Amino acid sequence: MIKKLQCVFLFLFIGTGITTQAQCLFSDTTLETQADVNEFVSLYSDCSTMNYNLTIGSNSAQGTADPVTDISGLSFITTIEDGLTIQYTGLTSLNGLQNLTSVGESFNIYYNDSLTSLNGLQGLTAIGTNTSIANSALGIFTNPVLTDLTALQNLTTLNEGTISVQYSDALTSLNGLENIEASSIRSIVIRYNPQLTNCSAQSLCEALNIGVSGNINITDNDAGCDNELQVVGSCGGYSGCPTENIALETQADVDGFVAAYPNCPSIEAASLFRLYISGQYVDDDFITDLSGLSQFTNLELDNLTIQYTDLTSLDGLQGVISANRINILNNPNLTSLDGLQGLTSVNKELIISYNPSLLTFSGIDNLTSINAEGTNSSALLDMEYNPLLLELDALSNLQTVNNLTIWVVANDVLSSMAGLNNIDANGIVTYGIGFCNNLAVCNVQSFCDVIPVLEENVTLFAVDNAPGCNSITEVSAACNTDLCPPGDVILTSQAEVDAFGATYPNCTSISGALAINGTDIINLSGLANIHYLSGDVIIQNTQLTSLNDLAINGINGSIEISGNTQLTSIATALSTNIASLKGNLSIVNNDALTSLSGLENIKNINTSAAVTAGLTISDNDNLTDMTALSALETLNGSELIIDNNAALTTLSGLDNVFANTISNLSIQNNSNLTNASATSICIYLNNSFPATISGNATGAATSIEILNNCNLPDCPPSGDFVFDRVMLDYFKIQYPNCTELDGNVVFSNLNDAGGDLSGLDNITSIIGDLYINSNMGYSSLAGLENLNSIGGDFEIVGCESITNLQGLNGLISVGTSGAENITFRITKNDNLQNLSGLEGLTTLIGNINITISFNPALTSLQGLNNVTTIITTPSSFGLDDYFIINDNENLASLEGLNSLQTLYSHLRFQNLPALADISALSNLVSITGDVNFQNCDALTTFNGLENLNFIYGDLFIVNNNALQNLNGLNNLQTVYALELSVNSALTNIQALSSLTTITEEDLMYSQLNITGNPLLQSLDGLEGLTSLGDLWIDSNVSLTSIEGLQNVTDIGVGIVIVNNINLTSLTGLNNLQRLHQSPYIGSTVNLYFGNNALTSLAPLSNLTDPVFISLGIVNEQGLTSLSGLDNLNPEHIITALIQNNSQLSTCEVESICGYLASNPDPNYYLIENNATGCNTEIEVIDACATLSIDEADLETSVISFYPNPTQDDLYMDVKGNIEVKNITIYNIMGQLVRTLNGSHELINVSKMDSGVYFVKVNTKTGEVYTQKIIKN
């Protein structure tokens, strides 16, 4: 700074003869040396208010030979309107600033190795008083011997500012900050102060309690101040409960958490609070004690994780009563779960695994439920790799579960599953027991109960345990031996029923049939625990009035209920889980029975196809209706018998039975039956299947009467349609006139040889989706020929047998107008060779995503030959809609797309190793959407796209290893962005010669990216471009020229040209005049070069009007000078990185000089590892200071200014016929002082401060002339 001051005042004294004190400065000032301070004091001691940024100290760590050690002379300063920085000084205190009361912006105290206190700042009351500047700060950073901050005790406001105290090795307390208004603190950063133990300044305490709008970063200080919780604890704690998830990593964290929330007894489920107790990423102070958490008496958590601790118990967690998830993992010293006695429920998962010392689950004795909410949710009980675990007794109260998976794995000494007895088997979906070497007792009730229902979607295994628990067979044998008698159970009296309950109180599963036949039997309470049977259930000739004592959850045979004269109800006997019977259902001669309630969930009878009489309802004198059977669908080739039910009036309830699953029909002697026209009966009789109809009331007396009352619908009601072979065969029988299905259509288990879909051959329209997947095993889609429209998704996925799509020949549309997120997908069909059968499609319009992928035998797209238009969004283009063809390994051409003319969709060709011919796209003129050719290794050119003029989206050409040129794109004029990346054979891009536009309104996405093309030598072909959104040229190792960009004048977002190791010149950017930016892109654009071989930046000399930029010159080993960057506005350089340029010795161009003269934040620039003269910012600043007037003059023989120096008037002398556009004047720090439009022979500068200025003259033809002047 001393050189700047001497220069200014030398001319001031010579020009005016004034020797008294100077006027106050109004520009940023740096007092770099003690001499600067002394001189400043001598000149400005009458100026109590500084209207600028003031820096006291050196600009770099190297310091100066005359460091600042005494600022006592600055006592005249009372106010600084902008910022104050004290850095790299030799000061021991700040005595001299005792009259300073306010700083307008930030006050930073950095890198002062001798500073022990802030004495001198006792008068400071406010920082950030300049309210037009956001984010002021008090920064105390790297002052290694600073011991206290008490001098700041009168500071009361920061104006939404940041308190930052960092790297102060000797600081032990933040006393001195206590009087700052908490509401004026925006962010708090306190870190890396190794002796700091006291952070409980009142201002910080209040700010932490009420919350701040910015960041809180408190870390790596001494105990008591090592994190936010410790600080809050020392402040007396928060007033309420945590509102964010808490992670406790050390014992100090735990103790701090306890101290931080003294006023929070409970946390309720609504907060979805997650508590992580984990020492996974710490090296010491492991968590050993949670007892302090006992103050929380009611915790309902979303997630409780306890892992990588040194805990021996969980004492302290007694307040945890429920959680969605609990994970107890990798706690090497944990021996029990004592402390979780309050836990009663877990909603989703309980995982207790990898705890090598855990002996018992004692502590979770009160857990009663693991109950996933909703039918689509799942729950988990996982107990793995606890090698010393002895027993599971603490789980004995666990009963209520839903969709539960249980894992008991690799618990080496566990010998018994006792403890899991009482879990309700109805809620178990997976039960796995394995690799427990000593586990011999697995026949607990919950396991035994699920064995008989393995076919009811329960996954069950026992493997690699001790004998007795080494297989399902072993466990099943143990279940029956210990709990139930073997084989069939036959009970003929009430005494036998009662005796069974007394003898086998824990029996839940019978391995045979259950036969109950005794005239004195009046209750079945002795059988209340029986839930599963491997055979039939027969209840006959009893005096039972109900079956309420039974609760059968699984049955593997038939049900016969007959001769029970007092039986009024069979409700509750069968669980809602029972939907199918392998055998028959017979309800006969139960005179008091009025309804069939209890059978509401039966869908299938005779699933084994082994019985003749499937459903028999007869001789039930008081039975009035059949509505409880409304879910029944199939009898699987067995008889339907409804005879001798005197009170029965209607067969309503049998409507949904598939008529073709009935082998014979008998409806006889139902004396009051007048309505037998259930849908299934009508269809059955309408097809003249065998039937006996007689002895019923009028209306159902004969087949003709029944048919006369039938009113068969043309189509089934709306819903989802699952077609297996039975349903297909039945459909045309039941709905011969149906042409439209209102719902989704899927297929199931269609694998019979020679089968087809002919049951649907009348269907012309599917309102919903059509899914043809691996369950459709036919080799043909014959039967769908009349289908012409699909309103929803169309998917053909995983059909191994089909080779083409013949059978869909009538299809003309997919997706309805206004439908959203329609999927058209043909994928993973191993033998599909082409798409023939889709010739009826001409347009695909809507919010539709089209995917043809992973079909290894597909060689062409024949079948799409008539598609002319694909519009994925009817009114406005949607970014998520696409037409993608990918991972079809034998697709060699796009034959089939020959008619495609209009495409409003993203178009992607990816991972197509055989694709060599895209000529089928020859009719495409424009595409609205992105286009992507990626990993097409047989593609050598783009021949076939000659008619493509416009891509209203991005064009990506990436990783196509055989692509040599871009021939075929010769007529392409417009894209929004272009990426050419990693095309290993690409040698030239000359075919892009018609390309004139790479842009869109939002310039953030308008990029030209040419990266990783090792054989590309030049950018010839891009001469038509005049503007770009972004330019990125990277790692093209053969590239020697970018002259193809010679007509580009405007670039937005930025320029990055790096790692092009043979690029020696930026010739091609000669006409670049302007960097601009999208309004959506943030504050800066990039200007970055790093190519190793560049020798000059001169082609950038016309770049004069950039926005705010980030400048980078890195690893340019041939570059000697930054000449070319001269005309950048230094005010617009935000960051600068000039690094590792071994030959770069000349950096003192005007833009860099002006930037460094503005005293930028040292965190935002780095100059290092260059040649001498440009190796540090100090070297560059020194070189800038030695510039003479002549050195700064450019073309002064054409335009010159006189007199120079001047005090009042400055004359401009213009030689030749030059038209001046405007004149701009900058001070030596690069700040714009004045702008004058047009030519001016005389410029009055009398009101400008004395000093050195640069005058720039911009001509109407684009030339720029600059001269340095001195104003006295």
mmCIF file with all atom_site columns, N, CA and C in Angstrom, residues 64 200 313 446 537 576 624 715 798 863 878 1020 1153:
data_model
loop_
_atom_site.group_PDB
_atom_site.id
_atom_site.type_symbol
_atom_site.label_atom_id
_atom_site.label_alt_id
_atom_site.label_comp_id
_atom_site.label_asym_id
_atom_site.label_entity_id
_atom_site.label_seq_id
_atom_site.pdbx_PDB_ins_code
_atom_site.Cartn_x
_atom_site.Cartn_y
_atom_site.Cartn_z
_atom_site.occupancy
_atom_site.B_iso_or_equiv
_atom_site.pdbx_formal_charge
_atom_site.auth_seq_id
_atom_site.auth_comp_id
_atom_site.auth_asym_id
_atom_site.auth_atom_id
_atom_site.pdbx_PDB_model_num
ATOM 1  N N  . THR A 1 64   ? 5.815   -8.722  5.432   1.00 0.00 ? 64   THR A N  1
ATOM 2  C CA . THR A 1 64   ? 6.688   -7.687  4.882   1.00 0.00 ? 64   THR A CA 1
ATOM 3  C C  . THR A 1 64   ? 7.870   -7.498  5.822   1.00 0.00 ? 64   THR A C  1
ATOM 4  N N  . SER A 1 200  ? -20.299 -20.717 26.558  1.00 0.00 ? 200  SER A N  1
ATOM 5  C CA . SER A 1 200  ? -21.644 -20.376 27.029  1.00 0.00 ? 200  SER A CA 1
ATOM 6  C C  . SER A 1 200  ? -21.836 -18.889 27.211  1.00 0.00 ? 200  SER A C  1
ATOM 7  N N  . SER A 1 313  ? -25.181 -52.534 28.846  1.00 0.00 ? 313  SER A N  1
ATOM 8  C CA . SER A 1 313  ? -26.640 -52.631 28.898  1.00 0.00 ? 313  SER A CA 1
ATOM 9  C C  . SER A 1 313  ? -27.203 -51.368 28.285  1.00 0.00 ? 313  SER A C  1
ATOM 10 N N  . SER A 1 446  ? -45.358 -70.990 17.304  1.00 0.00 ? 446  SER A N  1
ATOM 11 C CA . SER A 1 446  ? -45.436 -70.134 16.125  1.00 0.00 ? 446  SER A CA 1
ATOM 12 C C  . SER A 1 446  ? -44.867 -70.819 14.892  1.00 0.00 ? 446  SER A C  1
ATOM 13 N N  . VAL A 1 537  ? -62.062 -81.721 7.529   1.00 0.00 ? 537  VAL A N  1
ATOM 14 C CA . VAL A 1 537  ? -62.826 -81.381 8.721   1.00 0.00 ? 537  VAL A CA 1
ATOM 15 C C  . VAL A 1 537  ? -64.239 -81.945 8.534   1.00 0.00 ? 537  VAL A C  1
ATOM 16 N N  . THR A 1 576  ? -60.277 -65.905 7.787   1.00 0.00 ? 576  THR A N  1
ATOM 17 C CA . THR A 1 576  ? -60.323 -65.210 6.497   1.00 0.00 ? 576  THR A CA 1
ATOM 18 C C  . THR A 1 576  ? -59.150 -65.588 5.607   1.00 0.00 ? 576  THR A C  1
ATOM 19 N N  . THR A 1 624  ? -81.972 -69.727 3.869   1.00 0.00 ? 624  THR A N  1
ATOM 20 C CA . THR A 1 624  ? -82.747 -68.816 3.022   1.00 0.00 ? 624  THR A CA 1
ATOM 21 C C  . THR A 1 624  ? -81.957 -68.223 1.860   1.00 0.00 ? 624  THR A C  1
ATOM 22 N N  . CYS A 1 715  ? -70.668 -57.612 -20.702 1.00 0.00 ? 715  CYS A N  1
ATOM 23 C CA . CYS A 1 715  ? -69.283 -57.633 -20.240 1.00 0.00 ? 715  CYS A CA 1
ATOM 24 C C  . CYS A 1 715  ? -69.258 -57.684 -18.718 1.00 0.00 ? 715  CYS A C  1
ATOM 25 N N  . GLY A 1 798  ? -40.762 -60.285 -20.833 1.00 0.00 ? 798  GLY A N  1
ATOM 26 C CA . GLY A 1 798  ? -40.357 -61.599 -20.345 1.00 0.00 ? 798  GLY A CA 1
ATOM 27 C C  . GLY A 1 798  ? -41.090 -62.768 -20.970 1.00 0.00 ? 798  GLY A C  1
ATOM 28 N N  . GLY A 1 863  ? -42.703 -53.859 -38.255 1.00 0.00 ? 863  GLY A N  1
ATOM 29 C CA . GLY A 1 863  ? -43.958 -53.886 -37.526 1.00 0.00 ? 863  GLY A CA 1
ATOM 30 C C  . GLY A 1 863  ? -44.380 -52.476 -37.162 1.00 0.00 ? 863  GLY A C  1
ATOM 31 N N  . GLY A 1 878  ? -42.928 -32.782 -22.629 1.00 0.00 ? 878  GLY A N  1
ATOM 32 C CA . GLY A 1 878  ? -42.594 -33.196 -21.269 1.00 0.00 ? 878  GLY A CA 1
ATOM 33 C C  . GLY A 1 878  ? -41.213 -33.801 -21.198 1.00 0.00 ? 878  GLY A C  1
ATOM 34 N N  . ASP A 1 1020 ? -13.108 -27.962 -37.181 1.00 0.00 ? 1020 ASP A N  1
ATOM 35 C CA . ASP A 1 1020 ? -13.619 -27.543 -38.479 1.00 0.00 ? 1020 ASP A CA 1
ATOM 36 C C  . ASP A 1 1020 ? -14.996 -28.159 -38.701 1.00 0.00 ? 1020 ASP A C  1
ATOM 37 N N  . CYS A 1 1153 ? -3.946  -6.935  -12.432 1.00 0.00 ? 1153 CYS A N  1
ATOM 38 C CA . CYS A 1 1153 ? -3.473  -5.876  -11.538 1.00 0.00 ? 1153 CYS A CA 1
ATOM 39 C C  . CYS A 1 1153 ? -4.639  -5.203  -10.824 1.00 0.00 ? 1153 CYS A C  1
#
